[in-house]
Coordinates of C-alpha atoms in Angstrom, one line a residue:
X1 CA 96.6 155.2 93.8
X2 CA 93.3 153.8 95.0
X3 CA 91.7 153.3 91.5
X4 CA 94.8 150.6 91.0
X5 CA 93.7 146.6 91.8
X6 CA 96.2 145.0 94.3
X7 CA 98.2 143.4 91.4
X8 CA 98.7 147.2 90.2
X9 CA 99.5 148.2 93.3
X10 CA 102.7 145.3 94.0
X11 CA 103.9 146.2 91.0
X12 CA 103.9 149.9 91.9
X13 CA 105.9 149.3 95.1
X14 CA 108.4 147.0 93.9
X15 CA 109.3 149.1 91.1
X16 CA 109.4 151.9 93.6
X17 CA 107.0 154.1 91.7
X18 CA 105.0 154.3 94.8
X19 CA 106.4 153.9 98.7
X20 CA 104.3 151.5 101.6
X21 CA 104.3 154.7 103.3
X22 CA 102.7 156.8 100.8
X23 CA 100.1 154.7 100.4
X24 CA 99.0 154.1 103.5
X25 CA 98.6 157.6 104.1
X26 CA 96.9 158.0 101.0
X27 CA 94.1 155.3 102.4
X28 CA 94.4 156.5 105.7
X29 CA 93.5 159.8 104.3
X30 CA 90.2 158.6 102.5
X31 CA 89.2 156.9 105.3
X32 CA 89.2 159.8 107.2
X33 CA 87.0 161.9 104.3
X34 CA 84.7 159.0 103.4
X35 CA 84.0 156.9 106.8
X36 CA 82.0 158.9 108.1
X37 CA 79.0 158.3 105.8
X38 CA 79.7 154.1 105.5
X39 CA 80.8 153.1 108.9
X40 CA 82.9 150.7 107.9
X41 CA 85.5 150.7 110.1
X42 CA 85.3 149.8 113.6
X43 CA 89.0 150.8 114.7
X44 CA 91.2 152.5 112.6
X45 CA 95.3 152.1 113.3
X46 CA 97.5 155.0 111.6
X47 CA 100.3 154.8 113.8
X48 CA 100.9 150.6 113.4
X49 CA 100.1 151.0 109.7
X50 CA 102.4 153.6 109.3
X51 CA 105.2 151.6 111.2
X52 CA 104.6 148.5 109.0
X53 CA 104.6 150.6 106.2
X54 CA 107.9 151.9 107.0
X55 CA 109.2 148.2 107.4
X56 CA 108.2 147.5 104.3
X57 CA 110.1 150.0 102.4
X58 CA 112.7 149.0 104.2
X59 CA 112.3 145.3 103.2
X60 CA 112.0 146.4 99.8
X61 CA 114.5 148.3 99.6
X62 CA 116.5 145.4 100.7
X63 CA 114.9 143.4 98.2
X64 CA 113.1 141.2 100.6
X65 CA 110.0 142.2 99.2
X66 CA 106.9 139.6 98.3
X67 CA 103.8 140.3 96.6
X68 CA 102.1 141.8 99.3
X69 CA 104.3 143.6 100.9
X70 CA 104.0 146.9 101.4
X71 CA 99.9 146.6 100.7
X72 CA 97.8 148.0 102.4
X73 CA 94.5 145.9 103.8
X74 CA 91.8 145.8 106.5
X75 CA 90.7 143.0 108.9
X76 CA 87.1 141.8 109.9
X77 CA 86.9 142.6 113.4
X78 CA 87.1 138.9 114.3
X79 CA 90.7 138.4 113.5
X80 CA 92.3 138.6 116.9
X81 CA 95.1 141.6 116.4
X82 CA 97.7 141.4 119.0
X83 CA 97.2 145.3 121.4
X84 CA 94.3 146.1 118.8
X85 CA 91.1 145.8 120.1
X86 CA 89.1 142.6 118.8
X87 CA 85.7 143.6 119.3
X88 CA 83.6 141.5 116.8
X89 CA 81.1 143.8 116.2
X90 CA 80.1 143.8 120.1
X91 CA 79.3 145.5 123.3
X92 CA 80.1 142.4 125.1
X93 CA 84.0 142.7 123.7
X94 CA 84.2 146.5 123.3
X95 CA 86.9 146.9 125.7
X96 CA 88.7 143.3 124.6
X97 CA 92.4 143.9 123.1
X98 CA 93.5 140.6 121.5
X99 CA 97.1 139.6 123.9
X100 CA 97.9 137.3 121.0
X101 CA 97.5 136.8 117.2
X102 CA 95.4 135.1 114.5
X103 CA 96.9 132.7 111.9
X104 CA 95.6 134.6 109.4
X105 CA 96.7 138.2 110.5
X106 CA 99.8 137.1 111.6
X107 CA 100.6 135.6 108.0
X108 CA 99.9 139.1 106.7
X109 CA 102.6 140.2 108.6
X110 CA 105.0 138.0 108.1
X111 CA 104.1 138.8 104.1
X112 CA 104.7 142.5 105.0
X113 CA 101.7 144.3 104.9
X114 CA 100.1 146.7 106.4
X115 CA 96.9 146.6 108.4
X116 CA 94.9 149.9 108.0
X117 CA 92.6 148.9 110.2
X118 CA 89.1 146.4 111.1
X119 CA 86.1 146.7 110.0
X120 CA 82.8 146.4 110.8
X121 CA 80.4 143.3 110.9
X122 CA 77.4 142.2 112.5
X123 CA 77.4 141.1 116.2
X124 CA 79.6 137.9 116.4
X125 CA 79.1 137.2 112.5
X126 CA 75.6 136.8 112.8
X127 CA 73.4 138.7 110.2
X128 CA 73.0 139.1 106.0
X129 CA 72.8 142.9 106.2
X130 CA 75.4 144.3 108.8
X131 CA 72.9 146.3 110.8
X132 CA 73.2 144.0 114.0
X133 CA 76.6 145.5 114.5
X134 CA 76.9 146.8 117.9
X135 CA 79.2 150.1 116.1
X136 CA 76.1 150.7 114.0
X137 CA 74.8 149.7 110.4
X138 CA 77.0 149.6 107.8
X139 CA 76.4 151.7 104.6
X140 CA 76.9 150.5 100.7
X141 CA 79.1 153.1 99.0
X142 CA 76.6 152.0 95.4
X143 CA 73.7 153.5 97.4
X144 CA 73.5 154.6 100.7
X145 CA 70.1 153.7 101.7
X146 CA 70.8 150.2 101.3
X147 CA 72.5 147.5 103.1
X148 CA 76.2 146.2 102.0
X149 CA 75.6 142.6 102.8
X150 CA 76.5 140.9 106.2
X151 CA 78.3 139.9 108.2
X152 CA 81.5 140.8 106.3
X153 CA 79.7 143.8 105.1
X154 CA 82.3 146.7 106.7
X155 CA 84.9 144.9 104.9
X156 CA 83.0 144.8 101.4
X157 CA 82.2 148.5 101.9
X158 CA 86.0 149.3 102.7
X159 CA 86.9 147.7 99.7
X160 CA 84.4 149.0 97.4
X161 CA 84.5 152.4 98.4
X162 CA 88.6 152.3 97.8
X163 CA 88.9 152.9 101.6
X164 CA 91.7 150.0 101.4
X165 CA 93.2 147.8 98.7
X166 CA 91.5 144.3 99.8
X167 CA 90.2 143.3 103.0
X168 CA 89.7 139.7 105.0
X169 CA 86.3 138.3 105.6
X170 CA 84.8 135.2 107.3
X171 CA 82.1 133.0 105.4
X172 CA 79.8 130.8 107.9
X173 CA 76.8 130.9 106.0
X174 CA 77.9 133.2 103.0
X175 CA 79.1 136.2 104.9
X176 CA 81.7 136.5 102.1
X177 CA 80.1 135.7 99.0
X178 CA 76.9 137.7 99.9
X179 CA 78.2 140.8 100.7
X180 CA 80.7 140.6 97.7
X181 CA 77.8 140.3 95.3
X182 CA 76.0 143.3 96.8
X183 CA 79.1 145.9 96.6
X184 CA 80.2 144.2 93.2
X185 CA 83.6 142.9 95.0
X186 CA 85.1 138.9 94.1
X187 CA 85.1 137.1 97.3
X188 CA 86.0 133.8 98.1
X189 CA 85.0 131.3 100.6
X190 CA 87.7 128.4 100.9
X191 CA 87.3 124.5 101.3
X192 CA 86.5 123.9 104.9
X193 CA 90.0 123.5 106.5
X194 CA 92.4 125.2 104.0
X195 CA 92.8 128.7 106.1
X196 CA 93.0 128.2 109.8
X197 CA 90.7 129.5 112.1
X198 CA 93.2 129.8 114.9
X199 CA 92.7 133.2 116.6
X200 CA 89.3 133.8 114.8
X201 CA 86.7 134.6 117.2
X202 CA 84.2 131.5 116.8
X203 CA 80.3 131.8 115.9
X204 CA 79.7 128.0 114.0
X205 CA 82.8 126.2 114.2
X206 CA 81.8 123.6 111.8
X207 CA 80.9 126.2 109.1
X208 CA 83.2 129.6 109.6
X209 CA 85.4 130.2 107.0
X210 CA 88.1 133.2 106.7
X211 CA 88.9 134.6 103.1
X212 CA 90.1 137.4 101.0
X213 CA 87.8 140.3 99.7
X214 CA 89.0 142.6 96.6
X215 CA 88.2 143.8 93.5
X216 CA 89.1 140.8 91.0
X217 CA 90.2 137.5 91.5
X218 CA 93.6 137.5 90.6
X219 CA 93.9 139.6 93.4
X220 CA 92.1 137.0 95.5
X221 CA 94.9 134.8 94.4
X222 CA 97.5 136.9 95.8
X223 CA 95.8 136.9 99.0
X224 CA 94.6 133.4 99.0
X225 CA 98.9 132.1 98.5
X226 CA 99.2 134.2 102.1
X227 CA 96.4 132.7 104.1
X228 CA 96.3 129.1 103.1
X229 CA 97.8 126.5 104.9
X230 CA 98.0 124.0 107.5
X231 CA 98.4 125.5 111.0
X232 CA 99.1 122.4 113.7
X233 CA 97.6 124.8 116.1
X234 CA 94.0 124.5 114.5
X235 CA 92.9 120.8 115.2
X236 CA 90.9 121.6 111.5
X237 CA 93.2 122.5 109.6
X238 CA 94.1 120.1 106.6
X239 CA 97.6 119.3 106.1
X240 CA 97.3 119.5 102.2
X241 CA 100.1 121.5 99.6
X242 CA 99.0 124.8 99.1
X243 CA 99.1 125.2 95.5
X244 CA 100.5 128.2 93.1
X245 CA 97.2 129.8 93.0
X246 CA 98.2 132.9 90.4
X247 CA 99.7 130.2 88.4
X248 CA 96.6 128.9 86.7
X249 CA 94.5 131.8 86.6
X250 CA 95.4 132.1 82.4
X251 CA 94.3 128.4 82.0
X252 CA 91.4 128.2 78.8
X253 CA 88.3 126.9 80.2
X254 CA 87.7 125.2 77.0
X255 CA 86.0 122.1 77.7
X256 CA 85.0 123.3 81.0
X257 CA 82.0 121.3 82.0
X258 CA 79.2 124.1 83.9
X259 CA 76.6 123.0 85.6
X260 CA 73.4 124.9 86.8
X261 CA 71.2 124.0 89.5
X262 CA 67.5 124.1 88.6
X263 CA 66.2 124.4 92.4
X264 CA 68.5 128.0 92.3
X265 CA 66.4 129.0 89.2
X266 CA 63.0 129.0 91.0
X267 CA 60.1 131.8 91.1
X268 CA 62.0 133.6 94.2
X269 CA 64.5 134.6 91.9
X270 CA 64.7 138.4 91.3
X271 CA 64.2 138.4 87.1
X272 CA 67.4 141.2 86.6
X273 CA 69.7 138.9 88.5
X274 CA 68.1 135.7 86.4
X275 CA 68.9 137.4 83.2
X276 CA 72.6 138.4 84.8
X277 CA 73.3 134.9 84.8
X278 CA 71.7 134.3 81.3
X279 CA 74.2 136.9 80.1
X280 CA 77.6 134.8 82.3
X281 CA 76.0 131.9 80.9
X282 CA 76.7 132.9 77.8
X283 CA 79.8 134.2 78.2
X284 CA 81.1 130.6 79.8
X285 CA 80.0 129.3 76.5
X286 CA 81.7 131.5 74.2
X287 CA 84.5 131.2 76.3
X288 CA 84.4 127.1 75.6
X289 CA 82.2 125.8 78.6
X290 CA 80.2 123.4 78.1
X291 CA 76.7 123.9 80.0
X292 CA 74.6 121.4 81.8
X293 CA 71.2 121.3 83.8
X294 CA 72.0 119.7 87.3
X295 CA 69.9 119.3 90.3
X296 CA 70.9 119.8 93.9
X297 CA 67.2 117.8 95.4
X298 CA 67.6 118.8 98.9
X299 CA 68.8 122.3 98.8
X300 CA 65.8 123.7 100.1
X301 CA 66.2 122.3 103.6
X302 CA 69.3 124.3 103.9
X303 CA 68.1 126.9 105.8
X304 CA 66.3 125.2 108.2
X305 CA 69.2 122.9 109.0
X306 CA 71.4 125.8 108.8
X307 CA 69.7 127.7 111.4
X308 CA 69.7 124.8 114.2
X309 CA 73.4 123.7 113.4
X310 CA 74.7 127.4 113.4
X311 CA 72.7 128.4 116.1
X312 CA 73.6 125.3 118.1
X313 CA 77.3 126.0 117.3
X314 CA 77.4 129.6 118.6
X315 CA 75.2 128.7 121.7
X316 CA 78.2 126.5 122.8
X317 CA 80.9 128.9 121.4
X318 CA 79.7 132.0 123.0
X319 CA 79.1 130.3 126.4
X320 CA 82.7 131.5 127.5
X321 CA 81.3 134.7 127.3
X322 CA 79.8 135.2 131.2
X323 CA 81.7 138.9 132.6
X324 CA 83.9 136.6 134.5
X325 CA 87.3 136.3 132.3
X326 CA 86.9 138.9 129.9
X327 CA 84.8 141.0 127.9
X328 CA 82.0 143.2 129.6
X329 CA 80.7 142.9 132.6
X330 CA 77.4 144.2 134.6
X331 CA 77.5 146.9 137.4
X332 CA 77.4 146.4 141.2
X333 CA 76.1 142.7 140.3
X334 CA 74.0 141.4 143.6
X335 CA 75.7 137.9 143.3
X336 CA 77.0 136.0 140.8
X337 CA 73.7 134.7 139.2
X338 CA 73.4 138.4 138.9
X339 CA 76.4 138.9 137.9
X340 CA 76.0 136.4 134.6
X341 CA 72.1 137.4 133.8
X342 CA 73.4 141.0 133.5
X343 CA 76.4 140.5 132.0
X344 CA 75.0 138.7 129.5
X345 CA 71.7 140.6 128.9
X346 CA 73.1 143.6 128.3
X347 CA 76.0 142.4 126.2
X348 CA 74.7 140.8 123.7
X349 CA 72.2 142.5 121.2
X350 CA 68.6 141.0 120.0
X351 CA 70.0 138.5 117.1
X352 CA 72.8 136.7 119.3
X353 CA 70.3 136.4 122.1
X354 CA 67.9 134.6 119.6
X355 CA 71.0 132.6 118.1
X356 CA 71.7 131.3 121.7
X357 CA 68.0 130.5 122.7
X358 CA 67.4 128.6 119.7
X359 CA 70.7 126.8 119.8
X360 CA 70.3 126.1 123.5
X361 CA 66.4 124.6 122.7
X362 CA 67.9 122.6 119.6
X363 CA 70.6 121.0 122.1
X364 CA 68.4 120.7 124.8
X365 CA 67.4 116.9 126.4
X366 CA 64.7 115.3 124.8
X367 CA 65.2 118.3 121.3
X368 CA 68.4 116.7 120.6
X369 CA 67.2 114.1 118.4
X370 CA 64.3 116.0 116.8
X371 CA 66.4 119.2 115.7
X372 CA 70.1 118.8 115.9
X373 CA 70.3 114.8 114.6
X374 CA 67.9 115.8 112.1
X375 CA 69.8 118.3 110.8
X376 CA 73.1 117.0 110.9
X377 CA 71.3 114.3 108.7
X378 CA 70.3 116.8 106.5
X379 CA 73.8 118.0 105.9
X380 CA 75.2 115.4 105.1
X381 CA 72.5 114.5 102.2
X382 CA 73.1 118.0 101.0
X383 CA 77.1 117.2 101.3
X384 CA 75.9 113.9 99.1
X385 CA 74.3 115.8 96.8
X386 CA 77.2 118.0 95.8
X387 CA 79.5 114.9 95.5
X388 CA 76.9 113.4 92.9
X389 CA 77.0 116.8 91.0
X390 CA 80.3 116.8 90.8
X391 CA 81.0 113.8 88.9
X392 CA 78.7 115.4 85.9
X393 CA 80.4 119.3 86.0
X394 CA 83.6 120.7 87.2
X395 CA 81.8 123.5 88.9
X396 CA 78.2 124.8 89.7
X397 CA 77.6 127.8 88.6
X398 CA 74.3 130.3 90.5
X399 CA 73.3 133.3 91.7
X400 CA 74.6 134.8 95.3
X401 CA 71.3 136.3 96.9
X402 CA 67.8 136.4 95.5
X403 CA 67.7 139.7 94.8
X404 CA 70.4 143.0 94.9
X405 CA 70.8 144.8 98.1
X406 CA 67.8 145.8 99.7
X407 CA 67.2 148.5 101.4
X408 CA 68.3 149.4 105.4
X409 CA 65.3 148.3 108.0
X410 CA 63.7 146.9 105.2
X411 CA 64.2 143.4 106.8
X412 CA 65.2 143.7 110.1
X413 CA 62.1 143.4 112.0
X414 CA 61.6 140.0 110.0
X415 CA 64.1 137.5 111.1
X416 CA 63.1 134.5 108.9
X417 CA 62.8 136.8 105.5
X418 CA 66.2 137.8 106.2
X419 CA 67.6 134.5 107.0
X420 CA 66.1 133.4 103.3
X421 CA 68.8 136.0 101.8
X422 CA 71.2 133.1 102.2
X423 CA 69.4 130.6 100.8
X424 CA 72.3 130.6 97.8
X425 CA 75.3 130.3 99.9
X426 CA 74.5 128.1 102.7
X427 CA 74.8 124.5 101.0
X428 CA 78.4 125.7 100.4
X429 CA 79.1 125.6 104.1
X430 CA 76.5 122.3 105.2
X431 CA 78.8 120.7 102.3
X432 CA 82.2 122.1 103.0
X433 CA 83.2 123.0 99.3
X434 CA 84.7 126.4 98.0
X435 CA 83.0 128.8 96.5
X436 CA 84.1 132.5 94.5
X437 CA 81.3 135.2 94.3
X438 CA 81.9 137.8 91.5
X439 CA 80.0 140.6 89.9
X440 CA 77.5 139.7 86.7
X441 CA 75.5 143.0 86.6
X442 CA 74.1 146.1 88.2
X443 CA 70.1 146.6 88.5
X444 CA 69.4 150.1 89.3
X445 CA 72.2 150.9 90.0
X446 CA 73.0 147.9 92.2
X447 CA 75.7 145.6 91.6
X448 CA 74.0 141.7 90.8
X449 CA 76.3 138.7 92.1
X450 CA 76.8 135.3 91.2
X451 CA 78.6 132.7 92.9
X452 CA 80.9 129.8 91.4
X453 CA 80.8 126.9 93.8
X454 CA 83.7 123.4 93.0
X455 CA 84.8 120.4 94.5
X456 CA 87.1 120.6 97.8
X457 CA 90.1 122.3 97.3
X458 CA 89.5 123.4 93.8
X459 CA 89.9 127.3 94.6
X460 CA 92.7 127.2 91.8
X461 CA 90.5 126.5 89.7
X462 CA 87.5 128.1 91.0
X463 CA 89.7 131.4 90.5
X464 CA 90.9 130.6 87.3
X465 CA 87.4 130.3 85.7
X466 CA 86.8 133.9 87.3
X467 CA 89.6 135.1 86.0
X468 CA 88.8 134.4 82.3
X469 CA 85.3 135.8 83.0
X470 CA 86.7 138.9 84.3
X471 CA 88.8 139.1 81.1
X472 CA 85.9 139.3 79.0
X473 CA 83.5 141.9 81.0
X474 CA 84.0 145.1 83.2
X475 CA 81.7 144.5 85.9
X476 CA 84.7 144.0 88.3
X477 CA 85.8 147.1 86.8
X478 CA 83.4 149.5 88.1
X479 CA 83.5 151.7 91.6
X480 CA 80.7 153.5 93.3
X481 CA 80.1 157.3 92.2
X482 CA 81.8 159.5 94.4
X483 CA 84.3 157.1 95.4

């Protein structure tokens, strides 16, 4: 049952060939024999999952069935679950069990599936490798040795390894597409505003994104139909028709005007992963795209503005977190000074401490101006820059990280060289637009990513022109040895 794609698998159910119930113990079962070596889950859920499961055969059997019922999925560990603990990948909220629930989850529910579980992820969303995670590094099923990608990385490994049919993920600097293109998933990141983030645990609220996580995009579509919308309870939210997003997906991309960035084609490109793209790039063409040399000028201060807006952001969003109203709290504090130092010192590991001093410096009197202006500045020229783009090509088409997955520890103990594994995806969030990462190729054995960025709200699209690729290659196709 696991080697179907989610599109297999709703077909299986509603034709009864299968029962909810069966395969959620099938996955529960795997996760149980294969866990142990990927640590992707943080909190597993049998008996919920096997109560919704029953619900949904019941609802199918009543013919009240949609696609997704029945399915079974994982969360990211930010997704408040109501009576499930919410932990986001930290000590400081190792104890917290959500009293309410997300948009997002709670639209899963409605669409009658079943939540196996939620996975791992670095510390409040912050990282590119998932080894900040307070549960402990993730693993990637292609190669165990090696990183799966952060901070969605638990659910990338959960769907690569077949540990669950798809999974949710959260994208505030590329936490979707990145990881995606290291474990050889499609993820997509949405247009700023089309999934609410009501009930996800905030690290940048400018930037974070949720979005869905499986093996090929027309599955993304399924998922994508459940969690768009406008949600009046998310001040962000666009109120904007959610489109059929399976309907297009068979649309020719004949005519389809391609464009490729020439700052993403630059000497810090690994050379397998430049000739991955060579190879889609040709594909697009035979498939009828037409493709054109663009230029994105200011793409290279993305990082650097990324990392005092972010930073910024999560130094104000994690504020609430003090051992007063929730979450972990110190020992026998002295007083209440004592009481907050502690608290907060030990709650938080190394990278969200450095998140919150550098955000609290960038926001600080008389910094203000220098860093946060400056880089809010900066976004919006990168935002510009897009917009010009995209009245020469329909969508951009680029790698997803410089290189495959690298190995565990190989980064850690270098902040900045790790921060430049985003330096793909970022523009994506500065600018606001959507963008679908899909497999183009393994090196050694590791799978090579490449992203598809388009204009707002083009994710039809967007999965459409992923879509026809995957019709044409088997990258998508393939699962991790032993798996």
């Amino acid at each position: 049952m696991h080697e179907k794609t989610l599109a297999e698998l709703s077909q299986a159910l509603r034709s009864k060939a299968i029962s909810s119930v069966e395969l959620t113990q099938h996955y529960l079962k795997r996760i149980e024999q294969f866990d142990g070596a990927l640590n992707s889950y943080i909190t597993v859920t049998p008996e919920l999952a096997l109560e919704q499961a029953r619900t949904a055969d019941a609802r199918i059997a009543a013919g009240d069935a949609g696609p997704l019922t029945g399915i079974a999925l994982a969360h990211k560990d930010l997704f408040c679950t109501q009576g499930v603990r919410t932990s986001c990948g930290s000590k400081m909220l190792d104890n917290f069990i959500a009293p309410y629930e997300s948009t997002v989850t709670q639209r899963f529910i409605d669409a009658g599936t079943v939540m196996l579980g939620k996975t791992n992820m670095d510390e409040f969303a912050m990282g590119s490798s998932n080894e900040s995670s307070f549960y402990g590094p993730v693993r990637n099923p292609w190669n165990s040795e090696h990183v799966p990608g952060g901070s969605s990385g638990g659910s990338a490994a959960a769907v690569a390894a077949r540990l669950c049919a798809a999974a949710t993920g959260t994208d505030t600097g590329g936490s979707i597409r990145q990881p995606a293109g290291f474990t050889a998933l499609t993820g997509l990141k949405p247009t700023y505003g089309r999934v609410s983030r009501w009930g996800m645990i905030a690290y940048a609220s400018s930037l974070d994104q949720g979005g869905p996580m499986a093996r090929n995009a027309e599955d993304c579509a399924l998922l994508l139909q459940a969690m768009a919308g406008f949600d009046p309870k998310d001040s962000t939210s666009v109120d904007a028709p959610v489109p059929d997003y399976s309907a297009s997906l068979n649309d020719s991309l004949k005519g389809l005007r391609i464009g490729l960035p020439k700052e993403y084609f630059s000497a810090g490109l690994d050379s397998a992963t430049a000739a991955a793209i060579e190879t889609a790039v040709q594909q697009f063409q035979a498939l009828g795209a037409e493709i054109k040399e663009i230029s994105l000028p200011n793409a290279e201060l993305a990082i650097p503005a990324y990392y005092v807006i972010a930073p910024a952001e999560a130094s104000s969003n994690l504020s609430r977190f003090d051992g007063v109203r929730f979450g972990y709290r110190c020992d026998n504090p002295a007083d209440l000074t004592d009481l907050y130092t502690r608290s907060r010192g030990e709650g938080f590991g190394a990278e969200v401490k450095r998140r919150i001093l550098v955000g609290t410096y960038a926001l600080s009197a008389g910094y203000y101006d220098a860093y946060y202006l400056k880089a809010q500045k900066i976004r919006r020229l990168i935002k510009n820059d897009f917009m010009a783009a995209y009245e020469q090509v329909d969508a951009i088409l680029c790698p997803t990280s410089p290189t495959p997955a690298f190995r565990i520890g190989e980064k850690i103990d270098d902040p900045v060289s790790l921060y430049l594994t985003d330096i793909y995806t970022i523009t994506a969030n500065l600018a606001g637009v959507p963008g679908i990462a899909l497999p183009a190729g393994f090196a050694n054995g590791l799978p090579i990513g490449m992203q598809l960025l388009g204009p707002y709200f083009s994710e039809a699209r967007l999965l459409n022109i992923a879509h026809q690729y995957q019709q044409h290659t088997d990258w998508h196709t393939r699962a991790p040895a032993g798996y």
